[in-house]
Amino acid sequence: MPSRRRRRPLLGWILALACALLLAAVLWNPAVAESDVLQPRASWAPPALSPDAPLAQTFVAPHDGLDAIEVLVARYRPSEPLPAGAQVCLQLQSLPSEALLIQPLCIDAAPLGHNAPLTFRFAEIRGVAGATLRATFWTTAPTDLTLWASAEEAYAPGALYLAGGAPADSDLRLTLHYRYRLTDALAELGDMARSWWAPLCGLALLLGGPGLALGLLLARRQAPVYALPLALAFWPLLLLWLTALHLPFAAATIWLATATSWLGVAAYLARHRPARLRLLATVRSPTTALLALVTLLSLAMRLLNVRSLVVPSWVDSLHHSVIVQLILEQHALPNTGDPYVSLPGFYYHFGFHALAAALAQIARLPSYRAVLIVGQALLALAPVGVYGLVRGLTGRRLEALLGALVVACWSYMPAYYASWGRYPQMAGLLLLTGALLAVWRLARPPTAPWRTRILAGVLVAGLLVTHYRISALLVPWGGLALVALLTIRGSDRRRGTLVASVTALGLALLLAAPWLWRLAEQFAPQFGETYGTLVASPAADDAWPSNLLTYRWTPVLLGGAAVGAIWALLRRQWRMALLALWAGLCVLLPNLQWLGLPDLWLVNNTAVVIAYWLPVGALCGWLLGDLAHLGAHWWRRHARFERLAQIGAAALLVATAYVGSWLHLDVLNTSTVLATPADIDAAAWMRDNLPPDALILVNSAHWSNTARRGTDAGWWLPLLAGRRVTLPNLLYIQGGAERFAAINSLAIAVEEAQDDCAPSLLALLRERGVTHVYIGAQGGPLLPEKLTHCPAYTLLYSVGPTRVYALDGGN
């Protein structure tokens, strides 16, 4: 193994080249293809296009780099051929100057069928972000061809004009394509930093103080490795015990705990000179500088991934935000979900939510904003988690750093978690890295001291209350540790290690005791009614999500991890080999039928598969680092190539890191975005104008098994507008069979209704107490054209695609 003096040149070259290649990237200014669907609805076909009957749509360009405009063709007589030589043309102008941005662009109309997308591509246009533009479409000969539009006003910043300049209460179905360049990303990152920096600094205080304080007390020399997992365990356990002791989890308490932890760190370092010198050496290490650089790059990309979000994405994010809101309102762990969802008791894991609630209070953030900021920050800290795991298992820095690089730059997981709102799982996995190391330390001689037992107990207890499924992933590792314990020679040593392990487990159960008691008291009696049994239903959809393992570089990383596992066996690096074995055993958890046992629904295939980044990053990093160590021996024998090899390796690593990060800029799945800025404006109007006891009908769709989900921002109105909705967040599945059936029956009736003015549907809505209807920007089964002409619905608010209706009292 190369000495530390030998390692520093390579790390120094990487740091220098990282800065040089970043400057080169800015000068090169690469771009990725992005798109914005300005108006997605296609419910009305305007009059056919001709040379004398154009259609003109005004819009505001949201970004620079516009290079294409896409519309959707409608044909009145699709079976008849178009006139020979007929073309569809586009002219693009800036307003109010009417300056021509591109020369008229024409495309042959002959291949265009009904509902065919039509894309006009042109040279990239810069300097148009925020500008009002007008796109005019016409054909060179009279045709039956036109472009789909909405049947009502659906895009507030623009308007549609028919032949002769007559305005229409409509907007074309319009998608913009543009080239999003590195300079655009840097500018947008600077804009985001102005609103994100203060909460992120607050989060650093919340994580750094408790993590370092507990790490110095319990892990001593390895305090930096355990700091992040310990911080993630600290806040939920603090919330749990404050609630048990009837003390408030309020801003004053949070500030007191944070300040005390930081003062404790300062006092400990002042009194223990060796610890102070070790920590200073760690801070000054080139490895730390490089890890910080990788983490900052990861943070920058995680911010850019969500640059367009106004609330976190998809289904899970809503109930996570509601749980945070309940903690904020009650300054304690909630007992029920009121007023957001009717629950007989609260037993959802809460580790992530405790941290988000703490940040929300000290930074004065709304709950959904705290969820987004804390969630993205935890995703950005994935490299730190992998670094700590590899460093703790092997003691090697280079391998740990390369593992961090793999996860930060080359793997699209866990960055993709933002599309689902799987932030609690991320918190659980980061906590799991520390639990894996602590459990392994318990199982190896000599007998673990009390601080190691407490360390393991705190981490396991934190994991138990942070994520149930991730806690289950610790079980196979515990089994491997038990096997290792049984191989210890000497009955006294084996007995002492076993006693230490049992003591740590007992401490974990003691620390989580108030929560375990609540589960036994509230959850166990209603388990049968809500869940039936732990055995998965034969009809349950738990297919192996192979598509998640074939995206972009994932097959290469999986192959690298497999090679790393084999290489670990050949090199007799048993801890890394056991990590690979543990990953394989985790795959067995949701597939117990392979062993002839019934499957359990607690752990499913998707939850295990999307955690692949943790073992894969560790194994790939270790493989690359070990090969680098072997290469270093060759460099010593060929000294004239040593500097060249170092520079080449550093350049390759940094270049591929930048390329991988840039390719994952668009990792967010836009189809999971439910709310837009237009919805935020509509929610503010509802908060000011609707009565507090209003019950709002919202759009819904099938989700999983028999549960329903919202399809637009109407689902978020309890948090955004402070008003009740007909479909609560997904925790409603825990509200009892009768309540669940009532909510579902109303949602299904609306989803399946052919006529929203049908007397039977109106009677059902009135019976359930519905007073208003909301249609969000993303829409769903409820559409304006289905409600506008029904006298039972009175339009109260209409801006762009958003609508608020009042439902009359009926007879």
XYZ file of C-alpha atoms in Angstrom, residues 260-624:
365
model
C -25.221 22.613 23.598
C -23.839 20.097 21.116
C -21.545 22.649 19.489
C -20.342 23.865 22.901
C -19.732 20.249 23.828
C -17.589 19.761 20.721
C -15.581 22.871 21.552
C -15.104 21.817 25.186
C -14.072 18.286 24.240
C -11.526 19.473 21.703
C -10.149 22.055 24.127
C -9.547 19.390 26.774
C -8.302 16.587 24.492
C -5.308 17.716 22.508
C -4.845 14.451 20.535
C -8.460 14.581 19.391
C -8.044 18.225 18.407
C -4.917 17.472 16.403
C -6.562 14.488 14.681
C -9.583 16.581 13.713
C -7.369 19.399 12.412
C -5.343 16.898 10.404
C -8.557 15.499 8.945
C -9.794 18.960 8.011
C -6.461 19.868 6.371
C -6.174 16.562 4.506
C -6.327 16.673 0.679
C -8.770 13.790 0.910
C -11.147 15.961 2.923
C -10.793 18.772 0.403
C -11.625 16.392 -2.420
C -14.568 14.892 -0.530
C -15.850 18.421 0.082
C -15.479 19.178 -3.628
C -17.378 16.026 -4.593
C -20.106 16.814 -2.058
C -20.425 20.405 -3.288
C -20.726 19.136 -6.853
C -23.387 16.689 -5.667
C -25.228 19.487 -3.838
C -25.136 21.756 -6.888
C -26.659 19.056 -9.080
C -29.313 18.124 -6.514
C -30.368 21.778 -6.354
C -30.518 22.051 -10.129
C -32.549 18.835 -10.322
C -35.418 20.553 -8.487
C -34.976 24.078 -9.832
C -38.521 24.140 -11.220
C -40.343 22.621 -8.233
C -42.657 24.651 -6.017
C -43.504 21.653 -3.813
C -41.820 18.228 -3.617
C -42.812 15.718 -6.280
C -45.308 12.904 -6.540
C -47.249 10.897 -3.980
C -45.049 10.353 -0.930
C -44.020 13.995 -0.597
C -47.490 15.091 0.464
C -47.836 12.872 3.510
C -44.219 13.575 4.471
C -45.048 17.289 4.435
C -48.246 16.674 6.409
C -46.344 14.745 9.098
C -43.852 17.612 9.376
C -46.762 20.053 9.615
C -48.340 18.008 12.419
C -45.059 18.067 14.358
C -44.822 21.830 13.848
C -48.366 22.430 15.050
C -48.191 20.121 18.069
C -44.460 20.559 18.923
C -44.462 16.814 19.513
C -45.035 13.512 17.812
C -48.681 13.547 16.708
C -51.187 11.059 18.041
C -53.570 11.437 15.090
C -53.557 13.006 11.651
C -56.212 15.637 12.363
C -57.064 17.950 10.712
C -55.345 16.648 7.565
C -56.363 13.007 7.640
C -58.513 10.975 10.006
C -56.366 8.346 11.759
C -57.028 6.202 14.833
C -53.380 6.623 15.795
C -50.036 7.731 14.393
C -47.372 5.084 13.842
C -45.524 6.190 10.702
C -41.713 6.277 11.002
C -40.590 9.840 11.633
C -36.789 10.215 11.558
C -36.622 12.336 8.420
C -39.655 14.324 9.529
C -38.059 15.203 12.870
C -35.065 16.740 11.110
C -37.263 18.590 8.603
C -39.453 19.908 11.435
C -36.382 21.092 13.315
C -35.151 22.999 10.268
C -38.617 24.399 9.565
C -38.699 25.921 13.039
C -35.254 27.478 13.149
C -35.410 28.694 9.537
C -39.141 29.579 9.624
C -40.023 27.498 6.596
C -43.354 25.989 5.566
C -43.413 22.250 6.010
C -43.317 21.383 2.310
C -40.351 23.697 1.765
C -38.442 22.097 4.645
C -39.148 18.646 3.191
C -37.731 19.669 -0.179
C -34.610 21.344 1.245
C -33.755 18.626 3.773
C -34.540 15.889 1.246
C -32.303 17.299 -1.459
C -29.541 17.977 1.052
C -29.618 14.346 2.187
C -29.444 13.205 -1.438
C -26.417 15.465 -1.852
C -24.800 13.807 1.188
C -24.893 10.345 -0.418
C -21.138 10.599 -1.228
C -20.420 11.259 2.454
C -22.379 8.159 3.431
C -20.499 5.915 1.002
C -17.179 7.472 1.998
C -17.862 6.726 5.655
C -18.907 3.137 4.935
C -15.823 2.290 2.862
C -13.484 4.150 5.192
C -14.948 2.373 8.211
C -14.712 -1.079 6.599
C -11.268 -0.767 4.994
C -9.523 2.154 6.672
C -8.501 3.394 3.220
C -9.138 6.949 2.079
C -8.627 6.690 -1.669
C -11.083 3.816 -2.043
C -13.603 5.689 0.106
C -13.169 8.851 -1.974
C -13.644 6.974 -5.231
C -16.794 5.346 -3.849
C -18.115 8.800 -3.045
C -17.288 9.906 -6.588
C -19.191 6.966 -8.098
C -22.362 7.820 -6.210
C -22.123 11.575 -6.647
C -21.407 11.642 -10.371
C -21.996 8.338 -12.148
C -25.056 6.808 -10.486
C -28.494 8.287 -11.132
C -29.615 6.848 -7.820
C -30.208 8.231 -5.262
C -30.706 11.521 -7.163
C -33.849 10.031 -8.750
C -35.444 9.787 -5.306
C -36.515 13.416 -5.852
C -38.995 12.199 -8.473
C -40.775 10.098 -5.843
C -40.172 12.046 -2.645
C -38.386 9.015 -1.154
C -36.552 11.219 1.315
C -37.180 9.112 4.472
C -35.602 6.128 2.709
C -32.557 8.273 1.969
C -32.303 9.270 5.624
C -32.594 5.602 6.575
C -29.831 4.520 4.184
C -27.435 7.209 5.412
C -28.147 6.098 8.971
C -27.713 2.480 7.892
C -24.093 3.121 6.881
C -23.225 3.913 10.489
C -25.316 1.046 11.851
C -23.517 -1.449 9.592
C -20.133 -0.293 10.870
C -21.206 -0.208 14.517
C -22.736 -3.698 14.422
C -19.589 -5.078 12.827
C -17.424 -3.459 15.508
C -19.540 -5.196 18.136
C -19.049 -8.614 16.591
C -15.254 -8.523 16.404
C -12.829 -8.972 19.289
C -11.658 -7.595 21.578
C -14.844 -7.127 23.586
C -16.406 -3.826 22.620
C -16.134 -1.089 25.266
C -19.256 0.561 26.599
C -19.002 3.538 24.273
C -19.084 1.185 21.269
C -22.171 -0.536 22.659
C -23.843 2.829 23.169
C -22.816 3.859 19.651
C -24.479 0.795 18.146
C -27.520 1.191 20.379
C -28.072 4.822 19.367
C -27.703 4.066 15.656
C -29.967 1.012 15.692
C -32.597 2.856 17.719
C -32.436 5.797 15.323
C -32.856 3.440 12.393
C -35.880 1.752 13.996
C -37.789 5.039 14.149
C -36.477 6.412 10.828
C -37.479 3.710 8.347
C -38.972 0.279 8.942
C -37.928 -1.211 5.614
C -34.346 -0.015 5.910
C -34.261 -1.430 9.438
C -35.111 -4.784 7.868
C -32.013 -4.469 5.656
C -29.890 -4.468 8.804
C -31.093 -7.978 9.677
C -28.964 -9.845 7.067
C -25.912 -7.883 8.170
C -26.632 -8.832 11.750
C -26.773 -12.456 10.642
C -23.359 -12.165 8.986
C -21.975 -10.482 12.100
C -23.344 -13.357 14.191
C -21.584 -15.880 11.963
C -18.377 -13.864 12.342
C -18.892 -13.818 16.101
C -19.160 -17.616 16.181
C -15.790 -17.919 14.427
C -13.986 -16.125 17.263
C -11.542 -18.413 18.978
C -11.849 -18.775 22.709
C -15.123 -19.228 24.528
C -14.482 -16.288 26.899
C -13.826 -13.872 24.071
C -16.807 -15.190 22.148
C -19.027 -14.898 25.226
C -17.839 -11.357 25.946
C -18.506 -10.239 22.389
C -21.953 -11.833 22.463
C -22.777 -10.055 25.739
C -21.656 -6.736 24.229
C -23.899 -7.294 21.212
C -26.907 -8.193 23.358
C -26.265 -5.157 25.537
C -26.228 -2.878 22.489
C -29.476 -4.395 21.238
C -31.082 -3.916 24.641
C -29.971 -0.291 24.696
C -31.442 0.246 21.220
C -34.772 -1.159 22.373
C -34.642 1.013 25.483
C -33.960 4.182 23.483
C -36.846 3.392 21.145
C -39.098 2.137 23.958
C -41.698 4.958 23.873
C -42.198 4.373 20.169
C -42.265 0.582 20.490
C -44.860 0.955 23.247
C -46.995 3.147 20.975
C -46.780 0.556 18.203
C -47.857 -2.155 20.630
C -50.669 -0.036 22.036
C -52.019 1.630 18.849
C -50.769 -0.294 15.852
C -51.025 -3.911 16.960
C -54.792 -3.857 17.773
C -55.730 -2.428 14.374
C -53.085 -4.235 12.332
C -55.452 -6.953 11.208
C -58.150 -4.539 10.030
C -55.711 -2.292 8.132
C -53.140 -4.740 6.782
C -54.559 -8.197 7.415
C -51.264 -10.032 7.644
C -47.554 -9.524 7.033
C -47.719 -12.073 4.233
C -47.944 -10.381 0.845
C -51.094 -10.938 -1.149
C -50.625 -13.176 -4.212
C -52.198 -10.379 -6.279
C -49.803 -7.746 -4.952
C -47.766 -6.060 -7.660
C -44.143 -6.546 -6.660
C -42.507 -7.155 -10.001
C -38.752 -6.900 -10.276
C -38.119 -3.302 -11.512
C -35.477 -4.153 -14.088
C -35.986 -0.814 -15.827
C -34.428 0.887 -12.811
C -31.254 -1.141 -13.295
C -30.740 -0.427 -16.998
C -30.809 3.376 -17.025
C -27.720 5.125 -18.430
C -24.518 3.955 -16.676
C -26.224 1.639 -14.178
C -25.359 -1.657 -15.972
C -21.690 -0.614 -16.031
C -21.759 0.175 -12.324
C -23.475 -3.114 -11.506
C -20.851 -4.945 -13.526
C -18.106 -3.034 -11.733
C -19.589 -3.967 -8.377
C -19.680 -7.650 -9.373
C -16.026 -7.465 -10.423
C -15.269 -5.681 -7.157
C -16.893 -8.491 -5.169
C -14.857 -11.125 -6.992
C -11.713 -9.032 -6.647
C -12.315 -8.707 -2.911
C -12.440 -12.491 -2.614
C -9.241 -12.887 -4.623
C -7.502 -10.220 -2.547
C -8.906 -11.706 0.694
C -10.553 -8.437 1.641
C -13.283 -10.178 3.595
C -15.171 -7.128 4.757
C -15.806 -5.897 1.226
C -16.710 -9.444 0.188
C -19.193 -9.589 3.078
C -20.668 -6.274 1.930
C -21.363 -7.862 -1.459
C -22.843 -10.934 0.233
C -25.054 -8.679 2.361
C -26.350 -6.946 -0.773
C -27.265 -10.331 -2.207
C -29.058 -11.361 0.986
C -31.035 -8.100 0.898
C -32.385 -9.122 -2.496
C -33.727 -12.270 -0.840
C -35.824 -10.318 1.670
C -38.642 -9.416 -0.753
C -38.324 -12.761 -2.555
C -38.619 -15.325 0.202
C -40.575 -17.557 -2.185
C -37.186 -18.437 -3.675
C -36.550 -20.258 -0.391
C -40.017 -21.777 -0.250
C -41.255 -19.224 2.275
C -44.147 -16.740 1.930
C -43.231 -13.211 0.824
C -43.712 -10.314 3.251
C -45.057 -6.963 2.080
C -42.881 -5.000 4.539
C -39.919 -5.106 2.139
C -40.603 -4.957 -1.581
C -38.381 -5.312 -4.622
C -38.446 -1.633 -5.531
C -37.275 -0.509 -2.083
C -34.314 -2.897 -2.267
C -33.423 -2.189 -5.874
C -33.332 1.587 -5.496
C -30.892 1.148 -2.587
C -28.367 -0.447 -4.955
C -26.259 2.709 -5.045
C -24.932 2.095 -1.534
C -23.196 -1.301 -1.986
C -22.490 -0.650 -5.677
C -20.809 2.675 -4.962
C -18.750 1.126 -2.172
C -17.626 -1.897 -4.220
C -16.837 0.117 -7.367
C -14.886 2.664 -5.341
C -12.968 -0.027 -3.546
C -12.144 -1.775 -6.840
C -10.862 1.411 -8.462
